[in-house]
Coordinates of C-alpha atoms and ligand atoms in Angstrom, one line a residue:
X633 CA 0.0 0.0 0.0
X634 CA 2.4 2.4 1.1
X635 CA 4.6 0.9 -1.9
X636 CA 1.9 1.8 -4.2
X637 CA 1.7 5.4 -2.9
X638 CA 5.2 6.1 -3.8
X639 CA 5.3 4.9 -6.7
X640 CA 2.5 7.5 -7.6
X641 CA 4.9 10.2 -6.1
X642 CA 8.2 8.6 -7.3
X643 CA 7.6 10.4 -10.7
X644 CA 8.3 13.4 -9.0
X645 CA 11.8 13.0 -7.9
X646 CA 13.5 15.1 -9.7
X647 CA 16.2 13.0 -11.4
X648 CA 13.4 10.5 -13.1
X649 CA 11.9 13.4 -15.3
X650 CA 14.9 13.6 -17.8
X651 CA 12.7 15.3 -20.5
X652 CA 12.3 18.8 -17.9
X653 CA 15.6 18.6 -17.5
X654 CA 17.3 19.9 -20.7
X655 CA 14.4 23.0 -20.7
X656 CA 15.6 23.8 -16.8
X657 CA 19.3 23.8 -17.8
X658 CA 18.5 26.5 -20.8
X659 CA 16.9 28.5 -18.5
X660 CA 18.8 28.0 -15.7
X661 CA 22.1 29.3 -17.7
X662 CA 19.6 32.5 -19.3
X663 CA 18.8 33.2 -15.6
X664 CA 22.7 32.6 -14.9
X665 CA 21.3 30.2 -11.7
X666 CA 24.2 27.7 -11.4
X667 CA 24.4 24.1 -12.0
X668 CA 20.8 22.7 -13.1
X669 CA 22.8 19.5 -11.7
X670 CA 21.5 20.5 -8.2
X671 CA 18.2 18.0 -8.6
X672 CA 18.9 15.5 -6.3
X673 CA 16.7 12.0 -5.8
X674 CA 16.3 12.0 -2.1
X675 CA 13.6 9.2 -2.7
X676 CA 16.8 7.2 -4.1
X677 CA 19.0 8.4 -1.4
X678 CA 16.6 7.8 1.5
X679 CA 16.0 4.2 0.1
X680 CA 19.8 3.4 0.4
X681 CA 20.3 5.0 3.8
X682 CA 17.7 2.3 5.4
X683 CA 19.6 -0.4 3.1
X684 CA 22.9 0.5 5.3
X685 CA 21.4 -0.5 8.5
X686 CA 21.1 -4.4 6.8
X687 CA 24.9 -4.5 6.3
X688 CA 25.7 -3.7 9.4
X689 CA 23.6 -6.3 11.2
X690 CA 25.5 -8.7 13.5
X691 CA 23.4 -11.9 14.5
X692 CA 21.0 -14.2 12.9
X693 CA 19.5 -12.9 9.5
X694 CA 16.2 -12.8 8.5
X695 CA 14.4 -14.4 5.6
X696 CA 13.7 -11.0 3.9
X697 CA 17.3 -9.7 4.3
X698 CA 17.9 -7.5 1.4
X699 CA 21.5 -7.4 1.7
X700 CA 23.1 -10.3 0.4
X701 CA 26.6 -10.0 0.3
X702 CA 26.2 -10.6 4.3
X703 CA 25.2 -13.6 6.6
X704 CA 24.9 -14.8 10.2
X705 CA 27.8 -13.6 11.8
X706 CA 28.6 -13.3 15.6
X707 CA 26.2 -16.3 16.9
X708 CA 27.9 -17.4 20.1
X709 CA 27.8 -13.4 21.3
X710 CA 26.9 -13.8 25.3
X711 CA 27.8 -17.4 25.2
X712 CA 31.2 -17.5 27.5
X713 CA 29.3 -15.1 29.9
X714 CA 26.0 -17.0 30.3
X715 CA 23.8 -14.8 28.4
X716 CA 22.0 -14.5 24.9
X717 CA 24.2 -11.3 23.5
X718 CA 23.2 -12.3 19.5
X719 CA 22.0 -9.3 17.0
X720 CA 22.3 -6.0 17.5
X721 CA 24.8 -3.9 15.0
X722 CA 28.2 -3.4 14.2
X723 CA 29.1 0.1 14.7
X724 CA 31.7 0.8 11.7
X725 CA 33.9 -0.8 10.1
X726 CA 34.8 -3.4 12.3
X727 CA 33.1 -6.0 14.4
X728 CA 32.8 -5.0 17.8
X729 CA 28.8 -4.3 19.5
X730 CA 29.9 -0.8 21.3
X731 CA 26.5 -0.1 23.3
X732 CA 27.1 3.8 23.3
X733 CA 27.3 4.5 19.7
X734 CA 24.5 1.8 18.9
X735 CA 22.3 3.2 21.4
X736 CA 22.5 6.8 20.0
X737 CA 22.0 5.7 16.8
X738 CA 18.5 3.9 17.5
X739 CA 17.3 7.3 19.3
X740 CA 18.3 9.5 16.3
X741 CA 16.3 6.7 13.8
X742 CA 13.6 6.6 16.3
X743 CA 13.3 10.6 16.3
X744 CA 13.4 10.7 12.5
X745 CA 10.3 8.6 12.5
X746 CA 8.4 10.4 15.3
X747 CA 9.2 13.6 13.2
X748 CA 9.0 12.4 10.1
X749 CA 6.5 10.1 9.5
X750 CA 4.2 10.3 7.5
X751 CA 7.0 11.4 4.8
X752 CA 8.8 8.4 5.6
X753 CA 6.0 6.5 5.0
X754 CA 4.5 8.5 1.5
X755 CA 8.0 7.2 0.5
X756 CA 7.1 3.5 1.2
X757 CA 10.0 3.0 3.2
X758 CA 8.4 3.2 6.9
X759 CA 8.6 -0.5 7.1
X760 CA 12.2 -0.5 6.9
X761 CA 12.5 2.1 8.9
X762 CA 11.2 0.0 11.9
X763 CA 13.4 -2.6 11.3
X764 CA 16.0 -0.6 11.5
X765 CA 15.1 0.6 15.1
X766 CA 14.0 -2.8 16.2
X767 CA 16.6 -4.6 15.4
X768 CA 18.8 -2.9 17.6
X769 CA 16.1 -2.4 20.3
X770 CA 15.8 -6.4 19.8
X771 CA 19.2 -6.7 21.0
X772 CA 19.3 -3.7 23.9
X773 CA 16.3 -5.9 25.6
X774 CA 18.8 -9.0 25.6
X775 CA 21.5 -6.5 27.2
X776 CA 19.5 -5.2 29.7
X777 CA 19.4 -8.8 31.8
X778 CA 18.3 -7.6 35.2
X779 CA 17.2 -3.9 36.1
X780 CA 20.8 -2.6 37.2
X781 CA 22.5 -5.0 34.8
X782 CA 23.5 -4.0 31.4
X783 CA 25.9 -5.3 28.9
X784 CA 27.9 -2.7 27.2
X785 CA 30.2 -4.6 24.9
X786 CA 31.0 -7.5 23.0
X787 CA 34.1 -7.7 21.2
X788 CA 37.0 -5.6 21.6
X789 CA 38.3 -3.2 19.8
X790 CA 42.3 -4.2 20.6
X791 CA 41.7 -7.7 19.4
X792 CA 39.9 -6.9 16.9
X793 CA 42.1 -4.6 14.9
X794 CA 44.6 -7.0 14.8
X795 CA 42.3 -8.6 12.0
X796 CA 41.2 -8.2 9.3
X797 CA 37.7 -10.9 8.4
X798 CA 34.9 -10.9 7.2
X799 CA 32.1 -11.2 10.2
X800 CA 30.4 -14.8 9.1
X801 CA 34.3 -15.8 9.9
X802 CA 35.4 -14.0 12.9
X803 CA 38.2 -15.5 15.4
X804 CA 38.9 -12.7 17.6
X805 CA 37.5 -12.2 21.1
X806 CA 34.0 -12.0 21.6
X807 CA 34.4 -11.5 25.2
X808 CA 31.2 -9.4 26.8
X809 CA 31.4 -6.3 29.2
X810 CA 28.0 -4.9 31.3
X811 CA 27.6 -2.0 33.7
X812 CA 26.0 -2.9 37.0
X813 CA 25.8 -1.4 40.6
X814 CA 29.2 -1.9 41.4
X815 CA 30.3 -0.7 38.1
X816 CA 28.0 2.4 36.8
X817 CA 27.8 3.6 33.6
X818 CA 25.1 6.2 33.6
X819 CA 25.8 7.8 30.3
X820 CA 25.2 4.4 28.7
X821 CA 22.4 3.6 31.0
X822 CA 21.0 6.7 30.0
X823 CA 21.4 6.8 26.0
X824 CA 19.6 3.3 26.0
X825 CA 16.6 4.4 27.8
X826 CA 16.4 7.1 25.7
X827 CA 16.5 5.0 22.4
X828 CA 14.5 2.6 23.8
X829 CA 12.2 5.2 25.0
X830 CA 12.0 7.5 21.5
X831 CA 11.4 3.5 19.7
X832 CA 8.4 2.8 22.1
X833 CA 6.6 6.0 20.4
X834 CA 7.5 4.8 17.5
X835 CA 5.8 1.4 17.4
X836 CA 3.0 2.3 19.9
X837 CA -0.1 2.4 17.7
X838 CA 1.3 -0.5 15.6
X839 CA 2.9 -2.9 18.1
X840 CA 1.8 -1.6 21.7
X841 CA 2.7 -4.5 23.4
X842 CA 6.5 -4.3 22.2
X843 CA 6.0 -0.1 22.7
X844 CA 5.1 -0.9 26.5
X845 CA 7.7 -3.4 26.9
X846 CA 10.4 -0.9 25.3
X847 CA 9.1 1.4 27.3
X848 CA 9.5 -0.7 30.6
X849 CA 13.4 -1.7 29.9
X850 CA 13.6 2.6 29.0
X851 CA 12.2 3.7 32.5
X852 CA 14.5 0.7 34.4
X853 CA 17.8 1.8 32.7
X854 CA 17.0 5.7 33.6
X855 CA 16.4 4.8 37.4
X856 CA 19.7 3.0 36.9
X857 CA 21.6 5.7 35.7
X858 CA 20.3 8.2 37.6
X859 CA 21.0 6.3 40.8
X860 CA 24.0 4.3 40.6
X861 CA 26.0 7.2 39.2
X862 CA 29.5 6.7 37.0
X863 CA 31.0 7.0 33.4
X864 CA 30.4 4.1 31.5
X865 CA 34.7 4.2 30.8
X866 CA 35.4 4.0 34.4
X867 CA 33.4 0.4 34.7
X868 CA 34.4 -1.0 31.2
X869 CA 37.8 0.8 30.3
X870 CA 38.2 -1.3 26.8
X871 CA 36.0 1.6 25.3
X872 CA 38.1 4.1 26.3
X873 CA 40.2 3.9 23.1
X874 CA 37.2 4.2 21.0
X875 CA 33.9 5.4 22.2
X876 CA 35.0 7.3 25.8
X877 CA 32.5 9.6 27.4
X878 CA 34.8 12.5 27.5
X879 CA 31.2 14.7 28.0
X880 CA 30.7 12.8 31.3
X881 CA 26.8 11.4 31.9
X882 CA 24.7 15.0 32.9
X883 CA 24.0 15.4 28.7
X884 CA 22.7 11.7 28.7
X885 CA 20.4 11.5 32.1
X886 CA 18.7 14.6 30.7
X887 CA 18.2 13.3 27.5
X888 CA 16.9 9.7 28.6
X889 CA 14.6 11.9 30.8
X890 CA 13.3 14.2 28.3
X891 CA 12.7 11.3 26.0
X892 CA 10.8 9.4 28.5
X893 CA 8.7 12.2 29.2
X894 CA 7.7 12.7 25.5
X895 CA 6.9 8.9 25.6
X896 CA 4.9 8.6 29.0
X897 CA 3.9 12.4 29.7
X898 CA 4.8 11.7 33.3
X899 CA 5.5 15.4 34.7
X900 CA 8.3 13.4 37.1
X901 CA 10.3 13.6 34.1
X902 CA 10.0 17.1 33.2
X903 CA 10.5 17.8 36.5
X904 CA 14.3 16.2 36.5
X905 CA 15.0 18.0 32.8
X906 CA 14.0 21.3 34.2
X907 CA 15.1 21.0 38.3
X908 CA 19.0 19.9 36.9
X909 CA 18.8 21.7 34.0
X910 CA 21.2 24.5 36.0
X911 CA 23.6 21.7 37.9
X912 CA 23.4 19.4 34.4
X913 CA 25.0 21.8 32.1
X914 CA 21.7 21.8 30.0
X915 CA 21.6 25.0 29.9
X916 CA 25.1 26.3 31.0
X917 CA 26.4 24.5 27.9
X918 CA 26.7 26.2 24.8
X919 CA 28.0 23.8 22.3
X920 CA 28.7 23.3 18.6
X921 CA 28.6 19.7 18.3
X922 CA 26.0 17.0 18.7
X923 CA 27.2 13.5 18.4
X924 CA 27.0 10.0 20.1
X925 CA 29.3 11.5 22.6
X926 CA 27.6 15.1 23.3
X927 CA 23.7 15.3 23.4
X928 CA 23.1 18.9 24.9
X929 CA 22.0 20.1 21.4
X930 CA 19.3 17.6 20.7
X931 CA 18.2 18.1 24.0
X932 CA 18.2 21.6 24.0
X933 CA 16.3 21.7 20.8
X934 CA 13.5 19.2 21.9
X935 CA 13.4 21.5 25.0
X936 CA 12.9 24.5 23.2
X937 CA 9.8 22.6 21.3
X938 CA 7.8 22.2 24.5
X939 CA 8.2 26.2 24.8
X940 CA 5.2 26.0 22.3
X941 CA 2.4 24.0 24.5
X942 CA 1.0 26.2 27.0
X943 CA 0.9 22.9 29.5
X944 CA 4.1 23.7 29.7
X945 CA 3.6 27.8 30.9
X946 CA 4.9 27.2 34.5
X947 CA 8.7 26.0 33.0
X948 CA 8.6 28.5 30.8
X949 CA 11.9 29.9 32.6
X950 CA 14.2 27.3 31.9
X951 CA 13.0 26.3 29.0
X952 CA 13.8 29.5 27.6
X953 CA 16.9 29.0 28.9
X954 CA 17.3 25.5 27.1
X955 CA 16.2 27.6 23.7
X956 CA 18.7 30.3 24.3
X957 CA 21.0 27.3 24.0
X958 CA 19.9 25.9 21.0
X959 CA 19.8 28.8 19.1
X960 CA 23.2 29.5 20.1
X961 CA 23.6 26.1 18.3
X962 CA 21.8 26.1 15.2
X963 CA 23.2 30.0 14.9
X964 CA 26.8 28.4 14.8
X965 CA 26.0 26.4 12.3
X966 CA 24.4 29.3 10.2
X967 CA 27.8 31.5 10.4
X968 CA 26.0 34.0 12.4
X969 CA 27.0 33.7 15.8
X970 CA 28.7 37.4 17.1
X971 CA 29.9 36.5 20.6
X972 CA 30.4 33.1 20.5
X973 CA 32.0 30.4 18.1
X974 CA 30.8 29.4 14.6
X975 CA 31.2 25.7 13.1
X976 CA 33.9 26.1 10.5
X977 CA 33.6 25.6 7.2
X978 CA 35.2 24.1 4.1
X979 CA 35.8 26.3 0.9
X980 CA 32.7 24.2 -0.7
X981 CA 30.8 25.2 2.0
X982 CA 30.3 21.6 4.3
X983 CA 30.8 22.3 8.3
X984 CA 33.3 21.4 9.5
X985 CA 34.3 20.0 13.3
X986 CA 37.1 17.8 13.2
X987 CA 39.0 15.5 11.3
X988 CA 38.3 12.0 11.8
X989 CA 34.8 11.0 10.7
X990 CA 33.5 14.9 9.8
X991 CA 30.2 13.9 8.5
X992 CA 28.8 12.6 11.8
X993 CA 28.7 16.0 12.9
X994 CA 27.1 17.7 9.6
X995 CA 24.4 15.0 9.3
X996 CA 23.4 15.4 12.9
X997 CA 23.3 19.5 11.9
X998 CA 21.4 18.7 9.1
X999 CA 18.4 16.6 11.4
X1000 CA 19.1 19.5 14.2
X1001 CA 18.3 22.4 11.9
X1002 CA 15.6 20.5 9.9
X1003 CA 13.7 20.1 13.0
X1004 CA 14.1 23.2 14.1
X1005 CA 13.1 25.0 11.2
X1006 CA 9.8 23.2 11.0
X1007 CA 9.1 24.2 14.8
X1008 CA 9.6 28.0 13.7
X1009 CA 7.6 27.1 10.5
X1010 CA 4.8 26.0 12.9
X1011 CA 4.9 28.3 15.7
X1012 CA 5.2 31.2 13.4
X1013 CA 8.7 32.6 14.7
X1014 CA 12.2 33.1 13.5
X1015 CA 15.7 32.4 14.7
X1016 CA 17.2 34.9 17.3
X1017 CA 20.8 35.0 16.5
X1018 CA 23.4 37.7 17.3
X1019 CA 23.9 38.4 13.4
X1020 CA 20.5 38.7 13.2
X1021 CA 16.9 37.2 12.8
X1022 CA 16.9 34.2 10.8
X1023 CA 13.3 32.3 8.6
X1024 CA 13.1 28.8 9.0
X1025 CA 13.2 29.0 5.2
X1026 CA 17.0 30.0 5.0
X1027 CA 17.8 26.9 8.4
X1028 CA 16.2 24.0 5.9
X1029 CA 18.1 25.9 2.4
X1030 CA 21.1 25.4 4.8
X1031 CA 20.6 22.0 5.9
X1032 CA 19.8 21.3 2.7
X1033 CA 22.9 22.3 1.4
X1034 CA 24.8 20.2 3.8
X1035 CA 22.8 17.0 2.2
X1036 CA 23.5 18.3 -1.3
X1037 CA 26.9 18.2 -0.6
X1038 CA 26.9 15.0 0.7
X1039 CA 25.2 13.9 -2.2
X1040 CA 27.8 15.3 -4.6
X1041 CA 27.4 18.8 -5.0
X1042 CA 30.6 19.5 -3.7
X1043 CA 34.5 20.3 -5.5
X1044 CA 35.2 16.6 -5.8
X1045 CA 31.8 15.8 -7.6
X1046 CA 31.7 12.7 -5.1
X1047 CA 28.2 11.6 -3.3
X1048 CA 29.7 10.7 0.6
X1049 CA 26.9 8.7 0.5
X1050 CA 28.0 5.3 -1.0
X1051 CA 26.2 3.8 -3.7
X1052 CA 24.3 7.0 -4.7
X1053 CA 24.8 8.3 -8.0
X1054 CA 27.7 7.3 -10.3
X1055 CA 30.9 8.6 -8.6
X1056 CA 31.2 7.7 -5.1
X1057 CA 33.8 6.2 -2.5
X1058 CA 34.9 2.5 -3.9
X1059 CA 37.7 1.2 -1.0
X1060 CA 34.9 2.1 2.4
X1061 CA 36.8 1.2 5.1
X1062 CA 35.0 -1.9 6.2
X1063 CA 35.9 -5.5 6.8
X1064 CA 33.3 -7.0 5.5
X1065 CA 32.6 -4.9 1.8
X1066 CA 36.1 -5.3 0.9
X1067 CA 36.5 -8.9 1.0
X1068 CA 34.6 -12.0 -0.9
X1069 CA 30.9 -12.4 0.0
X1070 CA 30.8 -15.4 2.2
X1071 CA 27.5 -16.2 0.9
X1072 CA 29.9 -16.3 -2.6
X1073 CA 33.1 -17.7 -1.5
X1074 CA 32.4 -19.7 2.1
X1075 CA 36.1 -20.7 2.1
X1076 CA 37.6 -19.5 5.6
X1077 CA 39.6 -16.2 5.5
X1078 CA 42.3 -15.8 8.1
X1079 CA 43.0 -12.7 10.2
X1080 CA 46.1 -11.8 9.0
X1081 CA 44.9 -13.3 5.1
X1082 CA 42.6 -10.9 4.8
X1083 CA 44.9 -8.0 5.6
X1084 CA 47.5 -9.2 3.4
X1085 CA 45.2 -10.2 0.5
X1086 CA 42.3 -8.0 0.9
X1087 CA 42.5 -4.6 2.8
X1088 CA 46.1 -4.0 1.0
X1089 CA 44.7 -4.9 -2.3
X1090 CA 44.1 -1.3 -4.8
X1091 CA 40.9 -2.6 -6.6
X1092 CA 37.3 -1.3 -5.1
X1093 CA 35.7 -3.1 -2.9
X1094 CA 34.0 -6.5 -4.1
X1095 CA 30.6 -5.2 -2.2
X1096 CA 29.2 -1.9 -2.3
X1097 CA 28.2 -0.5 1.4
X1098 CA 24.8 1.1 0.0
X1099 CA 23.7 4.0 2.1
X1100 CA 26.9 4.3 4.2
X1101 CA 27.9 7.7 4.9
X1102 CA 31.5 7.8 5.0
X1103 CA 33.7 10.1 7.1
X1104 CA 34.0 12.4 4.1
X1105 CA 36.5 14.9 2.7
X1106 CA 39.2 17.3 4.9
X1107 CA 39.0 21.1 5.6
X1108 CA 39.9 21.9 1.9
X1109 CA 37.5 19.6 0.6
X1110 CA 39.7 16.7 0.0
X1111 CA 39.1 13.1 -0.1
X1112 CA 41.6 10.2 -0.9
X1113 CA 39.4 7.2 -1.9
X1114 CA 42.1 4.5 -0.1
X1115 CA 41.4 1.7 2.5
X1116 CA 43.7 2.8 4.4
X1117 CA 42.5 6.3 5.0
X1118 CA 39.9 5.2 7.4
X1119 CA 39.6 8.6 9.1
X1120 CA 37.5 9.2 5.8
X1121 CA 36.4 6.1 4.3
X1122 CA 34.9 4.8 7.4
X1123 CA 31.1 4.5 7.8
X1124 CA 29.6 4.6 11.2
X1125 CA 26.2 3.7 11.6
X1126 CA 25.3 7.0 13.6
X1127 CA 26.6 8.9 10.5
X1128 CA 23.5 7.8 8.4
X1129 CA 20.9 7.5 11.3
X1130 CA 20.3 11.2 11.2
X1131 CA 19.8 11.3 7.7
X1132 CA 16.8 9.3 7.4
X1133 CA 14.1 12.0 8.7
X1134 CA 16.0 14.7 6.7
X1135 CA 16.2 13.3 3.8
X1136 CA 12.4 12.0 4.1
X1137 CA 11.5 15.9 4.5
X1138 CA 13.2 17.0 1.7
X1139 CA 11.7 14.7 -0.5
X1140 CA 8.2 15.9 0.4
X1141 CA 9.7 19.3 -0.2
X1142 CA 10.8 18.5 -3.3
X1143 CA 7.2 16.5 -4.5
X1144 CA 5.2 19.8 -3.0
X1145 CA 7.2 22.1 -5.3
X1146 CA 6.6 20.0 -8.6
X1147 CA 3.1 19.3 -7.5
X1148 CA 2.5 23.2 -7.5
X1149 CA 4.5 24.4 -10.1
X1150 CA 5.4 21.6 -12.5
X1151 CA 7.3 23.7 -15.3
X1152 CA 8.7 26.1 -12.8
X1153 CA 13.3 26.4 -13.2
X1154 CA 13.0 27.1 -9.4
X1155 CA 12.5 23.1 -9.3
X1156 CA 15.9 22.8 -9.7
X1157 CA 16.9 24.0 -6.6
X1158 CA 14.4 21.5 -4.7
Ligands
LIG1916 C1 29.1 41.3 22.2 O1 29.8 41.5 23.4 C2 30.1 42.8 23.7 C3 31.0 42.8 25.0 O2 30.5 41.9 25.9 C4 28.8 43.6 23.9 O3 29.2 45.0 24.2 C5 28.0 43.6 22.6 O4 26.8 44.2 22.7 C6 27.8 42.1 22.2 N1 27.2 42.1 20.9 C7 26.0 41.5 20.6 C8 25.6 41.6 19.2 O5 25.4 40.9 21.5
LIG1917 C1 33.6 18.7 -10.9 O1 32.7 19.1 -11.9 C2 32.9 20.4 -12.4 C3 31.8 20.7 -13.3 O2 31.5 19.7 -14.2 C4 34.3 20.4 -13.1 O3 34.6 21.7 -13.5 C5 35.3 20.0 -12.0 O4 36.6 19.9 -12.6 C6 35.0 18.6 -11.4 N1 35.9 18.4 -10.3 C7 36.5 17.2 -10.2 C8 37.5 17.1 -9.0 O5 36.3 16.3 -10.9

């Protein structure tokens, strides 16, 4: 059904209407707009981002598995240690189950779909979006074992970048690692309830029982953070080299709270959000990053979007406070903070935080802004920033923009997004894409084989990693295709995760325009 309704709509993506196409270009060049190559298909684009999640599943696959270039991988997980550790997802690259990245990314999937719904589903790809989220909320129920016991971990990382294998024939460690009283992790704790809390609204009109059950496991993991208080890195230290919690646990207790009060409207929550907002750092922090590390953005945003019910008059203080925070956000982004620090940028125009992995930090802008901009849109307000008042028209051009880039309008002509267009990243940094399918070739291949044979090897990868978002291009816009270079051909699965509700809203955009103004050159642009 859904299926059927995008096909209807799919003849609006820009990119399947060829015969427009030459006309826009003509008058596109008369008009002097550039590039009439700005028409991207973010029906095609959102498609492939859900694919991802399917490549990157650790466990037992199911019957409809759509990719095929993977199998069962990982099927003793939990065994040594007594308990049923199989599924979940493999955060990058590698094969380790890090709970803090994995947990992050289920609550930015499970936001998507509570924000974007109904788009995500006039695409016909709401299905998939909730097996995305429930496969790793599948797993975080296994995890959570008792109500202070959580297992963080399986794998580790030291072992396991010794080797170089293919999951379906993995020899290193699969040793397990949990939080509990005696060893807190409240930051962990924390981003799982909120995860599991932001996927029980997303399945509670179609699967309430799972919902209430998700929703259960959320509300036992926040009492367990929030009492039993600690950094995840103290308890389990093997993270430490790859997923630390250098933010500390104040971002993640008020996001797990926040999240279970949208889910359960229980005021206790939005009590604890708005009584530690102060000792927190919700609203003393002023921050230019969101990430699986760092959640004060998100939260402040979703903060400043209870500012608009009048249920919510008698916090009106501090949630002002939590806005004044989130503006200072989203007006970093847009170049126009005054007093304050701005999000670099690269000469092509992408924001820019850091080196290693970029593009986890400009799709997360992207989903911050896009959400924002439709709260102004619907509460009839602009942007407050220092440089001056901002429309949520010019946050979602911007936003857009970042996506545009990703998907190749940019100085290397290369869509970050892999398997989109024609010209994108070959040699992804990722075990399992760049050697033989096992379900091809089910000879055994050897840690230090696979190194020697595969990762070193020049040729692309034998699999494509559809709808990976790899860690994309330097400061001046530079990106060297290689294996080795993982600190830009890596995919992590919290890279994409954001992308899905974006790129779902500016498809709608995009089928609103042509359905208003079919022979319009403006198209182009959306
Ligand atoms: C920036 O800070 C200076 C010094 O604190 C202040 O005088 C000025 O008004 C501020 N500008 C804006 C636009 O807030
Ligand atoms: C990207 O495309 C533009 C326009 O077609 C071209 O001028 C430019 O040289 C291309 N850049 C690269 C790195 O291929």
């Amino acid at each position: 059904m859904e299926e059927e309704k995008r096909k209807k709509l799919h003849h609006c993506g820009a990119q399947n209407i060829p015969r427009f196409t030459i006309s826009w270009c003509l008058l596109l060049s008369i008009f002097a707009v550039p590039a009439c190559a700005r028409a991207f298909d973010y029906a095609d684009a959102l498609t492939k981002s859900l694919l991802y999640f399917e490549s990157q599943r650790s466990g037992r696959l199911p019957y409809n598995q759509r990719v095929t270039w993977r199998d069962h991988s990982g099927l003793t997980d939990g065994l040594e240690q007594g308990v049923d550790l199989v599924g979940g997802y493999y955060d990058a690259g590698d094969h380790v189950k890090f709970g803090l990245p994995m947990a992050f990314t289920v609550t930015m999937l499970s936001w998507g779909v509570t924000e974007y719904r109904q788009q995500i589903a006039v695409a016909g790809e709401l299905e998939h979006a909730m097996e995305a989220i429930k496969w790793g909320t599948d797993y975080f129920i296994k995890a959570h074992t008792s109500p202070n016991v959580l297992w963080a971990e399986v794998g580790d990382g030291d072992t396991d970048h010794y080797c170089w294998q293919r999951p379906e024939d993995m020899t290193t460690s699969r040793q397990a690692y949990k939080i509990d009283k005696d060893n807190p992790g409240s930051d962990l704790a924390g981003e799982t309830a909120a995860a599991m809390a932001a996927a029980s609204m997303v399945f509670k009109q179609t699967n309430p029982h799972y919902s209430h059950l998700l929703l259960h496991h959320a509300q036992q993991l926040f009492e367990f953070g929030d009492e039993y208080r600690g950094k995840y890195d103290a308890s389990v230290e093997e993270v430490k080299s790859y997923y630390a919690s250098v933010s500390g646990y104040m971002d993640e207790l008020l996001w797990a709270a926040l999240w279970l009060y949208k889910a359960t409207d229980k005021e206790e929550y939005l009590r604890y959000v708005v009584d530690k907002a102060d000792s927190f750092g919700g609203i003393g922090w002023a921050i230019t990053e969101f990430s699986w590390e760092v959640k004060y953005a998100g939260l402040q945003v979703i903060a400043s979007k209870l500012l608009a019910e009048k249920k919510h008059k008698e916090h009106a203080h501090v949630l002002e406070q939590y806005r004044s925070k989130a503006e200072y956000y989203i007006c970093s982004c847009l170049d126009k903070n005054i007093n304050g620090s701005n999000v670099e940028r690269t000469p092509g125009g992408l924001l820019y935080v850091r080196q290693w992995n970029n593009m986890q930090y400009v799709s997360t802008a992207a989903f911050l802004l896009t959400v924002y901009s439709d709260f102004l849109q619907s509460s009839s307000q602009k942007l407050r920033c220092h440089g001056g008042m901002v429309g949520h028209e010019e946050i979602l051009d911007f936003a857009k923009s970042q996506i545009d880039y990703i998907l190749g309008s940019n100085p290397m002509n290369m869509s970050y997004l892999v398997g989109y267009g024609s010209n994108y990243p070959t040699r992804v940094h990722h075990r399992a894409a760049s050697i033989v399918s096992y379900r091809e070739s089910k000879g055994f291949i050897g840690c230090t084989q696979g190194y020697d044979y595969w990762y070193s090897r020049l040729k692309p990868n034998p699999n494509v990693l559809v709808g990976a978002l790899v860690g994309g291009p330097d400061l001046q816009d530079d990106f060297v295709d290689r294996r080795s270079n993982y600190m830009q051909t890596e995919a992590c699965t919290y890279n994409t995760a954001p992308l899905v509700g974006v790129l779902a809203k500016l498809l709608q955009l995009q089928d609103q325009n042509l359905d208003q103004n079919p022979t319009s050159p403006l198209l182009a642009s959306y």
